[in-house]
CSV table of N, CA and C in Angstrom, one decimal:
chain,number,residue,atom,x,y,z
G,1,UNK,N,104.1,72.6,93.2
G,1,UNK,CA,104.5,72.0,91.9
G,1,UNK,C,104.9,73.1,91.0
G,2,UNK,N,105.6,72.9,90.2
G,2,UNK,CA,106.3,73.7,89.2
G,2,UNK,C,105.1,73.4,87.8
G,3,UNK,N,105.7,74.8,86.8
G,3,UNK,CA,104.9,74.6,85.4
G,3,UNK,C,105.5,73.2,84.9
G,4,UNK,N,107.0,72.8,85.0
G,4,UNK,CA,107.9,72.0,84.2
G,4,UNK,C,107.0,70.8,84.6
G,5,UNK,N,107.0,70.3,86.4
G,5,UNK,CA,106.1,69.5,86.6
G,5,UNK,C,105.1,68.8,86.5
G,6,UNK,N,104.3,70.4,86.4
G,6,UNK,CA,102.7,70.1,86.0
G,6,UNK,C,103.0,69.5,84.2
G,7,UNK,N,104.0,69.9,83.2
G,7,UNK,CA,103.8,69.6,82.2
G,7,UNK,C,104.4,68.3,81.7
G,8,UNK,N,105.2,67.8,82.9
G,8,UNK,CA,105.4,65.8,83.1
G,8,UNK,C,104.3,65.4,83.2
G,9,UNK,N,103.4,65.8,84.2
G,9,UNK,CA,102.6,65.0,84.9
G,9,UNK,C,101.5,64.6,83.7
G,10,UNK,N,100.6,65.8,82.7
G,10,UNK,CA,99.5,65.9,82.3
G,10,UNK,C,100.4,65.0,80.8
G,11,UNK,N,101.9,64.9,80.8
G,11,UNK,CA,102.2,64.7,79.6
G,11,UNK,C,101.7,65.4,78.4
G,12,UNK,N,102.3,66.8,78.6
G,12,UNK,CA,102.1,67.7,77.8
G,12,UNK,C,103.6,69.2,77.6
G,13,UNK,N,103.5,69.4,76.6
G,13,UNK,CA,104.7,70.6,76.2
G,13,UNK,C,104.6,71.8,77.7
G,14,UNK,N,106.1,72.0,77.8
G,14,UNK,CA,105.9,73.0,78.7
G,14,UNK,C,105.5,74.3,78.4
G,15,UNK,N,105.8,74.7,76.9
G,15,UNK,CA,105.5,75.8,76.4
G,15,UNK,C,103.8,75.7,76.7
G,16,UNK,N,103.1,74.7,76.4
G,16,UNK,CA,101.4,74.3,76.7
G,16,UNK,C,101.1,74.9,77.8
G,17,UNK,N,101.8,74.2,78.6
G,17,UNK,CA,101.5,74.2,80.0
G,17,UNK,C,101.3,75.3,81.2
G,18,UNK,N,102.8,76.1,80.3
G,18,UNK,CA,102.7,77.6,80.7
G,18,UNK,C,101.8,78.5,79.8
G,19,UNK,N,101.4,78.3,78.8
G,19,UNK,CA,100.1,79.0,78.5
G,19,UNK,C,98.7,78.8,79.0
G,20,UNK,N,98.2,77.9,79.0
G,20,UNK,CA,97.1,76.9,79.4
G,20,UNK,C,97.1,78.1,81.1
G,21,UNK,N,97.9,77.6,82.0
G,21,UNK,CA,98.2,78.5,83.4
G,21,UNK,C,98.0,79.8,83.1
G,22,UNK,N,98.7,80.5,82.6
G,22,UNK,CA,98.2,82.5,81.9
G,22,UNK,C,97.0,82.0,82.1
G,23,UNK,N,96.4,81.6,80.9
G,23,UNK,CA,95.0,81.9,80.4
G,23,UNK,C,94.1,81.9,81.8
G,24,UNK,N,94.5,80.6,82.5
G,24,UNK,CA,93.4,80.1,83.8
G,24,UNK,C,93.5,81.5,85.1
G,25,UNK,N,94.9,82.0,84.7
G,25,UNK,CA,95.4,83.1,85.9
G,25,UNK,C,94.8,84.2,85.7
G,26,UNK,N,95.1,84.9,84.1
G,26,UNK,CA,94.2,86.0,83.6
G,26,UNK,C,92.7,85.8,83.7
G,27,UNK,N,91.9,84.8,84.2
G,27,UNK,CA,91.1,84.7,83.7
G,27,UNK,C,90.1,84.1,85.6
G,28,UNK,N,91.3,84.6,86.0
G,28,UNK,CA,90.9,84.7,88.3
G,28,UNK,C,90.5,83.2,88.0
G,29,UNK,N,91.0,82.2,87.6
G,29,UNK,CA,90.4,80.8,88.5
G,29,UNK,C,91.4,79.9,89.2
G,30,UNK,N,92.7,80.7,88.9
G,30,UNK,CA,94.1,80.1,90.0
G,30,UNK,C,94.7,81.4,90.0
G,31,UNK,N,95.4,81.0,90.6
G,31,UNK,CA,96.9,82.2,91.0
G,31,UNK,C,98.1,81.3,91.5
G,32,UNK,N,98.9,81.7,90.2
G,32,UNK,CA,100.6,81.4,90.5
G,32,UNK,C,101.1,82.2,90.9
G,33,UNK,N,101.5,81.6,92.6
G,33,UNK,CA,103.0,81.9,93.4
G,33,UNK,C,104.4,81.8,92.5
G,34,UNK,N,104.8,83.2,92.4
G,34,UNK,CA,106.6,83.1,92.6
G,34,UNK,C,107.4,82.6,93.8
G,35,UNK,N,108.1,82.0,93.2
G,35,UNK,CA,109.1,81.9,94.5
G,35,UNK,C,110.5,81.5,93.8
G,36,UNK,N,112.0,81.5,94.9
G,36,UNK,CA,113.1,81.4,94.4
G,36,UNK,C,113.1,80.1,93.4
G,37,UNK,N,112.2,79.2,93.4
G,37,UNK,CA,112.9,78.4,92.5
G,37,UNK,C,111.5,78.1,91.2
G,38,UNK,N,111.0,79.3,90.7
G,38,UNK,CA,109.9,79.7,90.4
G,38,UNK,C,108.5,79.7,90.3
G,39,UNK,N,107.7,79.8,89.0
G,39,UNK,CA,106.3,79.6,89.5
G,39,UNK,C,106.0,78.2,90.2
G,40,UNK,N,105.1,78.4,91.4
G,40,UNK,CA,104.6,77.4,92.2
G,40,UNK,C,103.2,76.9,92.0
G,41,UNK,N,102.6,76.1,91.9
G,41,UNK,CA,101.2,75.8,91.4
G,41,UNK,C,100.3,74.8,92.5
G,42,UNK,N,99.6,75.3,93.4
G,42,UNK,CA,99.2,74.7,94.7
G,42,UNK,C,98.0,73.6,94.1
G,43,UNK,N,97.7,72.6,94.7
G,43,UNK,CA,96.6,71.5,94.2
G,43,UNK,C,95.6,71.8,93.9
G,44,UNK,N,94.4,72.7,94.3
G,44,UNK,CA,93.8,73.7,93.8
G,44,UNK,C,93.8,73.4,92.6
G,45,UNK,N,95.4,74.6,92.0
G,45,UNK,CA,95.7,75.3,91.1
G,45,UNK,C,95.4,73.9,89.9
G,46,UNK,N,96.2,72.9,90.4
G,46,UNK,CA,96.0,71.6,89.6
G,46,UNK,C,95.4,71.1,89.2
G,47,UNK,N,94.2,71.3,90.3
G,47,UNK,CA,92.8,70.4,89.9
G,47,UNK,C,92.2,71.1,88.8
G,48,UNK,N,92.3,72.3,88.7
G,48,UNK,CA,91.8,73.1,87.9
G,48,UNK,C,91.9,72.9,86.9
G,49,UNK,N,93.6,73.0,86.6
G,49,UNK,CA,94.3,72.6,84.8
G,49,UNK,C,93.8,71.7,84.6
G,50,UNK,N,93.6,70.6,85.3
G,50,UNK,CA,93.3,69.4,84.4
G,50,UNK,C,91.7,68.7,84.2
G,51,UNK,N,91.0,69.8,85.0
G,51,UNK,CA,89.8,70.1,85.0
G,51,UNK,C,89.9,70.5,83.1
G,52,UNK,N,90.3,71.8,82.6
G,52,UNK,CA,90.7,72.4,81.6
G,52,UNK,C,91.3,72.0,80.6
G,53,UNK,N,92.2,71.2,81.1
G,53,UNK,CA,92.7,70.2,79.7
G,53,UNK,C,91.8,69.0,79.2
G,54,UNK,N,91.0,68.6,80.2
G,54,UNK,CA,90.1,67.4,79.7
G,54,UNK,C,89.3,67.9,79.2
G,55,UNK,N,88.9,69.5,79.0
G,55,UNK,CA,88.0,70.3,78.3
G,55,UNK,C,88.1,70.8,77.1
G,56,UNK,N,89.6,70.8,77.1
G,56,UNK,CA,90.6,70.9,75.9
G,56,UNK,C,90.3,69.4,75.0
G,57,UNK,N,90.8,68.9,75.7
G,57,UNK,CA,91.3,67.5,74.9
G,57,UNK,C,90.0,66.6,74.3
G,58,UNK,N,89.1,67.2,75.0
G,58,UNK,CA,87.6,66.9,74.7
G,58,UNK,C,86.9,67.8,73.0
G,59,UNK,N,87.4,68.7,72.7
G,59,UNK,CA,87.4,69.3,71.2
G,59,UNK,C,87.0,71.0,71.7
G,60,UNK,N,86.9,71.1,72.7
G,60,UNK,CA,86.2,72.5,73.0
G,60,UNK,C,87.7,73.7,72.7
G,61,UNK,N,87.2,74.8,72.1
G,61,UNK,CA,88.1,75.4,71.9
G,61,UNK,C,88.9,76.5,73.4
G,62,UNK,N,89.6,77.2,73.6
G,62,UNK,CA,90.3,77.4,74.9
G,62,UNK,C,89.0,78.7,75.3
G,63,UNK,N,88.6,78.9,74.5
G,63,UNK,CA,87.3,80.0,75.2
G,63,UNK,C,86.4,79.6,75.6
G,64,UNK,N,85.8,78.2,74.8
G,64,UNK,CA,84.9,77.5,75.2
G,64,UNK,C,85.1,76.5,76.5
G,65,UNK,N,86.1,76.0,76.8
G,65,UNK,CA,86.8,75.5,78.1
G,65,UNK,C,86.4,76.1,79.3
G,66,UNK,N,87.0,77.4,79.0
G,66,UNK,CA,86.8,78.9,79.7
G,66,UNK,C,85.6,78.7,80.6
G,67,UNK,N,84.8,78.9,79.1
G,67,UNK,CA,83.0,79.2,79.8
G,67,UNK,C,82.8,78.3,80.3
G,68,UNK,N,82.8,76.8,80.3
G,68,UNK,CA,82.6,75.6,81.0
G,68,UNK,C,83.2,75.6,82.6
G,69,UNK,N,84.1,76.2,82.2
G,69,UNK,CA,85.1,76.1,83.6
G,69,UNK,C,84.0,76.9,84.7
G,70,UNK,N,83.9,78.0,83.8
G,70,UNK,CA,83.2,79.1,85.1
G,70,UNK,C,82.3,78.5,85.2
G,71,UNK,N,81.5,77.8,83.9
G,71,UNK,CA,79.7,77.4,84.7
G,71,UNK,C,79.2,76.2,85.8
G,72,UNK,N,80.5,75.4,85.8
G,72,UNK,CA,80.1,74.3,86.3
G,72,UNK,C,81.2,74.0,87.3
G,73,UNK,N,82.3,74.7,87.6
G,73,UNK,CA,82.8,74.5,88.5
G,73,UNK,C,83.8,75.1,89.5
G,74,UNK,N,83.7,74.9,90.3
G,74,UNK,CA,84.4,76.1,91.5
G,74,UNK,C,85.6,75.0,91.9
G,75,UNK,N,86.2,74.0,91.5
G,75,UNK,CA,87.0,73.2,91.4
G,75,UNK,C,86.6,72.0,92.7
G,76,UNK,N,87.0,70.6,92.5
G,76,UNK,CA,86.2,69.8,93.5
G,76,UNK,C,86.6,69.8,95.0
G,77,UNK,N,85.6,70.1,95.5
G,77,UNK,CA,84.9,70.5,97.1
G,77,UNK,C,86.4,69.6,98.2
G,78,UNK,N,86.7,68.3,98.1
G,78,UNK,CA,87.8,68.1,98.8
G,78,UNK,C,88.8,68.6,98.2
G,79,UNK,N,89.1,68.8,97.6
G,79,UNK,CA,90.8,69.8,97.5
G,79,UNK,C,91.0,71.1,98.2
G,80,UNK,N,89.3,71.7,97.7
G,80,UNK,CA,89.3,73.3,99.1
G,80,UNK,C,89.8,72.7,100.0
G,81,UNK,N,88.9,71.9,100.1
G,81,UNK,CA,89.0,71.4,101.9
G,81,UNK,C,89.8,71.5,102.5
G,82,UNK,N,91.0,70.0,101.7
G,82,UNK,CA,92.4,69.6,102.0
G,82,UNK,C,93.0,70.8,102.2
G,83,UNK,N,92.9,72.0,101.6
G,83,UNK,CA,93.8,72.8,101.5
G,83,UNK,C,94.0,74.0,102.9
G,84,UNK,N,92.4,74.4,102.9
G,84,UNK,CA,92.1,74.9,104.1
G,84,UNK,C,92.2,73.9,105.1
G,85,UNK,N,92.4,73.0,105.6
G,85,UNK,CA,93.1,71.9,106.7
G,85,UNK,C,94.6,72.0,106.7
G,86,UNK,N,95.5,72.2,105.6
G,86,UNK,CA,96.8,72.0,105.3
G,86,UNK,C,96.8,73.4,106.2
G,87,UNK,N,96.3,74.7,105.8
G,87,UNK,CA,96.5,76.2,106.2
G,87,UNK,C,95.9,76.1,107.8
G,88,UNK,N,95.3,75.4,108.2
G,88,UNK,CA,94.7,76.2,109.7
G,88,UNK,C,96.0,74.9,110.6
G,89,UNK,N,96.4,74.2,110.0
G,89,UNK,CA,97.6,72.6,110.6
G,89,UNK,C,98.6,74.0,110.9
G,90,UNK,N,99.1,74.8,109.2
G,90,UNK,CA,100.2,75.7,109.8
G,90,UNK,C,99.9,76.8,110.5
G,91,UNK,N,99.1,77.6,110.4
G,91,UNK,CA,98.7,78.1,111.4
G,91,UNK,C,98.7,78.4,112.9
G,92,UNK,N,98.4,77.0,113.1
G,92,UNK,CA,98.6,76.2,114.2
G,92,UNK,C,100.0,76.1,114.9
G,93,UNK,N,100.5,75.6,113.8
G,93,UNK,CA,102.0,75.0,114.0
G,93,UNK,C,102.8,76.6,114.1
G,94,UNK,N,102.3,78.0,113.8
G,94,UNK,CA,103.1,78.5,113.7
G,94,UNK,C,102.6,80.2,115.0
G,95,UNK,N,101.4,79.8,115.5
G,95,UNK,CA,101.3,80.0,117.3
G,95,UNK,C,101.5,79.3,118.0
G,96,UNK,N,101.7,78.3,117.6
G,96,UNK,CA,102.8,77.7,118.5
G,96,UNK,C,104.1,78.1,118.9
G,97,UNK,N,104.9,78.0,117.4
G,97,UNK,CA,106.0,78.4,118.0
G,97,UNK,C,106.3,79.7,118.3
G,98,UNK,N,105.1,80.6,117.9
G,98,UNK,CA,105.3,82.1,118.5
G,98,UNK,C,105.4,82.2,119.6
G,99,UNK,N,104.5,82.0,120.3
G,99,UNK,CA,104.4,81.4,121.6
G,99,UNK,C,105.5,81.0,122.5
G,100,UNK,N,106.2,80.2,121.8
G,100,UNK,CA,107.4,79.3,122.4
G,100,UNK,C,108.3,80.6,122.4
G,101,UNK,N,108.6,81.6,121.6
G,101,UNK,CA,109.4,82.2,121.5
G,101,UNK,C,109.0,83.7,122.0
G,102,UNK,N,107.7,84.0,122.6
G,102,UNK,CA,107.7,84.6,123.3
G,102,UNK,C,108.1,84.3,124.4
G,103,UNK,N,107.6,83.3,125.0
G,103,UNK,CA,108.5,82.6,126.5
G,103,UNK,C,109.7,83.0,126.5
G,104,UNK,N,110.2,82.5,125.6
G,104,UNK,CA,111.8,82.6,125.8
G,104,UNK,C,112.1,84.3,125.4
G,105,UNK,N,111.7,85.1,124.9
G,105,UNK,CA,112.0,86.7,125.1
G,105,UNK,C,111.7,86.9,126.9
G,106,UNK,N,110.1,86.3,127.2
G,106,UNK,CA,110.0,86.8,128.7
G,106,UNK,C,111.1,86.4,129.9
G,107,UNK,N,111.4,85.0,129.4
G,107,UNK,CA,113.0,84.6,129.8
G,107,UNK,C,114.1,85.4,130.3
G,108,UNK,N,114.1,85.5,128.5
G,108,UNK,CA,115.7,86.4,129.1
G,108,UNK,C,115.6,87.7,129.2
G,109,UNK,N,114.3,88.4,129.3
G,109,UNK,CA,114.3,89.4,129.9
G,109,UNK,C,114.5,89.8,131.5
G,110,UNK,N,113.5,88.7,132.2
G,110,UNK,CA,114.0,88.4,133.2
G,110,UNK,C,115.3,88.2,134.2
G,111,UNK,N,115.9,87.2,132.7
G,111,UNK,CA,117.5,87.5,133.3
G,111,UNK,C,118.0,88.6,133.1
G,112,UNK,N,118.1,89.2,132.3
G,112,UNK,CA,118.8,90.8,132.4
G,112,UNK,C,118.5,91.7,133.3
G,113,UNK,N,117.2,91.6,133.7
G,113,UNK,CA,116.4,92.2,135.4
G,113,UNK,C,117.2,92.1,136.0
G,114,UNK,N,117.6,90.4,136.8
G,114,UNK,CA,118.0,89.9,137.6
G,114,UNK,C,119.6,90.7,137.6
G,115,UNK,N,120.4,90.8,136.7
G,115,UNK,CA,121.9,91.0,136.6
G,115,UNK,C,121.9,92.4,136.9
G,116,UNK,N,123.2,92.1,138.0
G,116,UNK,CA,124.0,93.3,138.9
G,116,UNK,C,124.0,94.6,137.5
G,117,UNK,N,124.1,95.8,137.6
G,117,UNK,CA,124.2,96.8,137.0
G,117,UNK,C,125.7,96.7,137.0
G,118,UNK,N,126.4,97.3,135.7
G,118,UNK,CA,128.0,97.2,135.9
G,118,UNK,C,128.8,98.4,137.0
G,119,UNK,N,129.4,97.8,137.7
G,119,UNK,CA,130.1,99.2,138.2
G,119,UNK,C,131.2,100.2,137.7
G,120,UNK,N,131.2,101.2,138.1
G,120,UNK,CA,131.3,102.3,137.3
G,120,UNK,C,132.6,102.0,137.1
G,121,UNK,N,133.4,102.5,136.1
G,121,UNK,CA,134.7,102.2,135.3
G,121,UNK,C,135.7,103.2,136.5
G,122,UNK,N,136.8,102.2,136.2
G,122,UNK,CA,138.0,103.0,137.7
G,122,UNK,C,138.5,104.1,136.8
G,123,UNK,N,139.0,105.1,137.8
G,123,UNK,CA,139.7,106.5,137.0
G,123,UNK,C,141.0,106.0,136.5
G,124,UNK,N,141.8,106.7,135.6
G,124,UNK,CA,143.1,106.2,135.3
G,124,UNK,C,143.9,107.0,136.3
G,125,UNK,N,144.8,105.6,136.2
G,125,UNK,CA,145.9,106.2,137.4
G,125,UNK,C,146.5,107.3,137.8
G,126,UNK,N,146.4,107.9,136.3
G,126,UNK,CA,147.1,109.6,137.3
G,126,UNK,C,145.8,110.4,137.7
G,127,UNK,N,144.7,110.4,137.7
G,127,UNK,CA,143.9,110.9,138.2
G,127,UNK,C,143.5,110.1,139.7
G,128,UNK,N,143.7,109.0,139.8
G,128,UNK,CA,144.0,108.4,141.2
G,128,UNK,C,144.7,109.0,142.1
G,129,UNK,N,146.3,108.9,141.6
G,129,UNK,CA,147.3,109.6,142.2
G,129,UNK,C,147.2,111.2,142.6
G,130,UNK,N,146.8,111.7,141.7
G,130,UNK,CA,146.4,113.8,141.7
G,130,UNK,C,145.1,113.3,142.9
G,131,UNK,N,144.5,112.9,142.9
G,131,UNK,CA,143.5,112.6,144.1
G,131,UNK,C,144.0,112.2,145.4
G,132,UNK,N,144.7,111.1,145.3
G,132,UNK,CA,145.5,111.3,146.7
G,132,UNK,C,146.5,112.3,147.4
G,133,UNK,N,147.5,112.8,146.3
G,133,UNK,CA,148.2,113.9,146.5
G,133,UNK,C,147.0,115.4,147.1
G,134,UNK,N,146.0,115.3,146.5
G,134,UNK,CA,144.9,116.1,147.1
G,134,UNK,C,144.7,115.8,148.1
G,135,UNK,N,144.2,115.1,148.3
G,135,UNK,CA,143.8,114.6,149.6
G,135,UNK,C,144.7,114.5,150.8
G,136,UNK,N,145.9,114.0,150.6
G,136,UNK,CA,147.1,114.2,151.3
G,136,UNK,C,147.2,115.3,151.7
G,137,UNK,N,147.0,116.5,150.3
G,137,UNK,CA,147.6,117.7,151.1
G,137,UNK,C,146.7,118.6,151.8
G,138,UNK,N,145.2,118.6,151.6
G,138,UNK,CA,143.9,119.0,152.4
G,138,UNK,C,144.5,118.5,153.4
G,139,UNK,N,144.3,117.0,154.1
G,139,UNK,CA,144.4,116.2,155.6
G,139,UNK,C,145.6,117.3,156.4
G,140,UNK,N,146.7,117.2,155.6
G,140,UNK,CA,147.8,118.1,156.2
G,140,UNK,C,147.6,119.6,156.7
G,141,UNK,N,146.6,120.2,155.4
G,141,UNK,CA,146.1,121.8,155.7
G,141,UNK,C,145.3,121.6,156.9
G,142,UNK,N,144.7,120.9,157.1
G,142,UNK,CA,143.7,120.7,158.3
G,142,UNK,C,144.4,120.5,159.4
G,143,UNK,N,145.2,119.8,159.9
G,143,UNK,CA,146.0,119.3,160.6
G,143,UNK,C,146.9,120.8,161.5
């Protein structure tokens, strides 16, 4: 999810929303991913904000939020969960396809094994001809 999103969802200013996030980041209880189409905000990261906004919205000032945040919660126990399930799925999904694509290097290695070595490139023709004219005239000296 994006800041813009997160700041539909809670129905709150985006300028909020991207502060609210700093404060929670500077302060080690999420971390926002960059990416090409900007900050990223994983569920986790979600539960947290709005853990923090109902702490907010409740009269407590943003320090006092703060301290609440740290004393009473490590964010709720299924979303770890979910999350560490979503990561060992890809994981998964992605020895797999390492896998698959080792096979297929051992593959075509194999075929390249298997293939004739190229044979050696022919001389150019006047070095053909100077060769036979040699040879011609050795057979004759012998002769």
């Amino acid at each position: 999810m994006t800041i813009r999103g997160l700041a539909r969802k809670f129905k709150i200013p985006y300028s909020t929303a991207r502060k609210y996030l700093k404060l929670l980041e500077n302060n080690g209880f999420i971390r926002i991913r960059q990416s090409e189409h900007g900050a990223q905000i994983d569920d986790y990261a979600v539960s947290i904000f709005e853990e923090f906004l109902e702490l907010v919205k409740a009269g407590n000032t943003l320090q006092t939020a703060l301290e609440k945040l740290a004393e009473g919660s490590t964010g709720p126990a299924h979303v770890i969960i979910d999350h560490l399930k979503r990561l060992e799925r890809r994981i998964e999904e992605l020895e797999k396809e390492n896998r698959a694509l080792r096979d297929i290097v051992q593959k075509y290695l194999a075929e390249i094994e298997k293939l004739k070595g190229l044979p050696p490139p022919k001389k150019k023709w006047r070095e053909r001809i100077k060769a036979w004219f040699t040879r011609k005239r050795e057979s004759q000296e012998h002769s």
